[in-house]
mmCIF file of C-alpha atoms in Angstrom:
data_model
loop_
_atom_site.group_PDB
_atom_site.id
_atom_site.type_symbol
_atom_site.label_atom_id
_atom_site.label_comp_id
_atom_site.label_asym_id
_atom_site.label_seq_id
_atom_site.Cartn_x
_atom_site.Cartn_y
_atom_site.Cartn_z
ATOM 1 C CA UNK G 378 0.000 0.000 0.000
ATOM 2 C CA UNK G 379 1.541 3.579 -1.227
ATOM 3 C CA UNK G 380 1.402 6.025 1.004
ATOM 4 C CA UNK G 381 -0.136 9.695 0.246
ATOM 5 C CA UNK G 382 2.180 12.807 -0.954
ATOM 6 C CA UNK G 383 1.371 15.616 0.161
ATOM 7 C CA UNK G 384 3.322 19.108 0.607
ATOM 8 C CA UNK G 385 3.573 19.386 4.313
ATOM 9 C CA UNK G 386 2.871 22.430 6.641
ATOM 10 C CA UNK G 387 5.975 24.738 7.230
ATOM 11 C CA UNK G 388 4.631 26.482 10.353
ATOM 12 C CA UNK G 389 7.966 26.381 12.556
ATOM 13 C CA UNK G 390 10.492 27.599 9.713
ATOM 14 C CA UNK G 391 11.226 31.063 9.859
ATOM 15 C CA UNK G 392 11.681 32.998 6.442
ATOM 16 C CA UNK G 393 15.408 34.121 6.206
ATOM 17 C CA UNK G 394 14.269 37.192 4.337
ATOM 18 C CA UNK G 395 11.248 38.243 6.459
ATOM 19 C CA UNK G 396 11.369 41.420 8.992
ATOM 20 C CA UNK G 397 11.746 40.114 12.856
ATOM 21 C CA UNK G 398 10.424 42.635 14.838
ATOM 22 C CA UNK G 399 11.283 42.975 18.385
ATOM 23 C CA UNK G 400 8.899 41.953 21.500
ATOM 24 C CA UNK G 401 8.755 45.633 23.052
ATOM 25 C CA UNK G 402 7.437 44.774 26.670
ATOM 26 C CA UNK G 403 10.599 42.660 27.479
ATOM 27 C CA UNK G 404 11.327 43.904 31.316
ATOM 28 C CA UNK G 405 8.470 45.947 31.396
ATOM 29 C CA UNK G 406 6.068 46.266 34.746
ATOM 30 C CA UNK G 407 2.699 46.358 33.866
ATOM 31 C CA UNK G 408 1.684 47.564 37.344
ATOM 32 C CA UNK G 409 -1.671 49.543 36.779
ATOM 33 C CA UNK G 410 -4.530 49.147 34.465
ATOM 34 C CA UNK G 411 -4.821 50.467 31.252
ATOM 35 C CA UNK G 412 -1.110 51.025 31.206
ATOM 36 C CA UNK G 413 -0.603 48.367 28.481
ATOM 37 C CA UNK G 414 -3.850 47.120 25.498
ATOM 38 C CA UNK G 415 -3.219 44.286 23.231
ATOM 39 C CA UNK G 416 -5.107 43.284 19.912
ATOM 40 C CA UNK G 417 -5.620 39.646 18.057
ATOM 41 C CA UNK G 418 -7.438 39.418 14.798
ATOM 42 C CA UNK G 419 -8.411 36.001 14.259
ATOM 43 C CA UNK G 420 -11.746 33.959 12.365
ATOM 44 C CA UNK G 421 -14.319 32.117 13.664
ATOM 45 C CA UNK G 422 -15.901 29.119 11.231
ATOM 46 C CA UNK G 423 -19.840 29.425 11.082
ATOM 47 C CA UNK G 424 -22.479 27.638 9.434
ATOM 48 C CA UNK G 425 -22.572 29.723 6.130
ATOM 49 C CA UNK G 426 -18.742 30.943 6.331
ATOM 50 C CA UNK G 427 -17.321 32.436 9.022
ATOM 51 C CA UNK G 428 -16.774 35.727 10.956
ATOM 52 C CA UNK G 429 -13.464 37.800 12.013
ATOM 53 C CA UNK G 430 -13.248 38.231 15.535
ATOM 54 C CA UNK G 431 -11.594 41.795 16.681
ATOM 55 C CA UNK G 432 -10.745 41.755 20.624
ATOM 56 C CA UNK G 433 -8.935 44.868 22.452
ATOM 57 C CA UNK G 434 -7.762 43.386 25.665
ATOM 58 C CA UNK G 435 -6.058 45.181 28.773
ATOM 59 C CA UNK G 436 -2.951 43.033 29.422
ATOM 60 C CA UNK G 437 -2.966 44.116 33.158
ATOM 61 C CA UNK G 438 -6.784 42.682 34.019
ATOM 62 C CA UNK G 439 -7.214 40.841 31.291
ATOM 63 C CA UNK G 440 -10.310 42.322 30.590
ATOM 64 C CA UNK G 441 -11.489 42.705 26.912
ATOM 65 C CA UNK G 442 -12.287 46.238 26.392
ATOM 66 C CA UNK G 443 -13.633 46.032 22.984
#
């Protein structure tokens, strides 16, 4: 029995070419809130499609804002 070929996912290779940026909030103390907000952008699958989902969260509480 052959097995399938398939191209296979390159998630964990970095591109040699692409921009790195920095991580900003290395040795930073978030100590109060609203001192630091993050954003995500990411899709949720529904019946017909799907939908983008668009939270604002404050990193100190963890509370979604918006």
């Amino acid at each position: 029995m052959a097995d399938s070929v398939y191209c296979k996912p390159r998630t964990s290779r970095p591109d040699p070419i692409a921009l790195k940026y920095p991580y900003l909030l290395t040795g930073f103390q978030i100590t109060r809130p609203n001192q630091v907000w993050s954003i995500d952008i990411t899709y949720v699958p529904m019946c017909d499609g799907f939908m983008y989902l668009c939270p604002i969260i404050n990193v100190y509480s963890r509370y979604v804002v918006g």
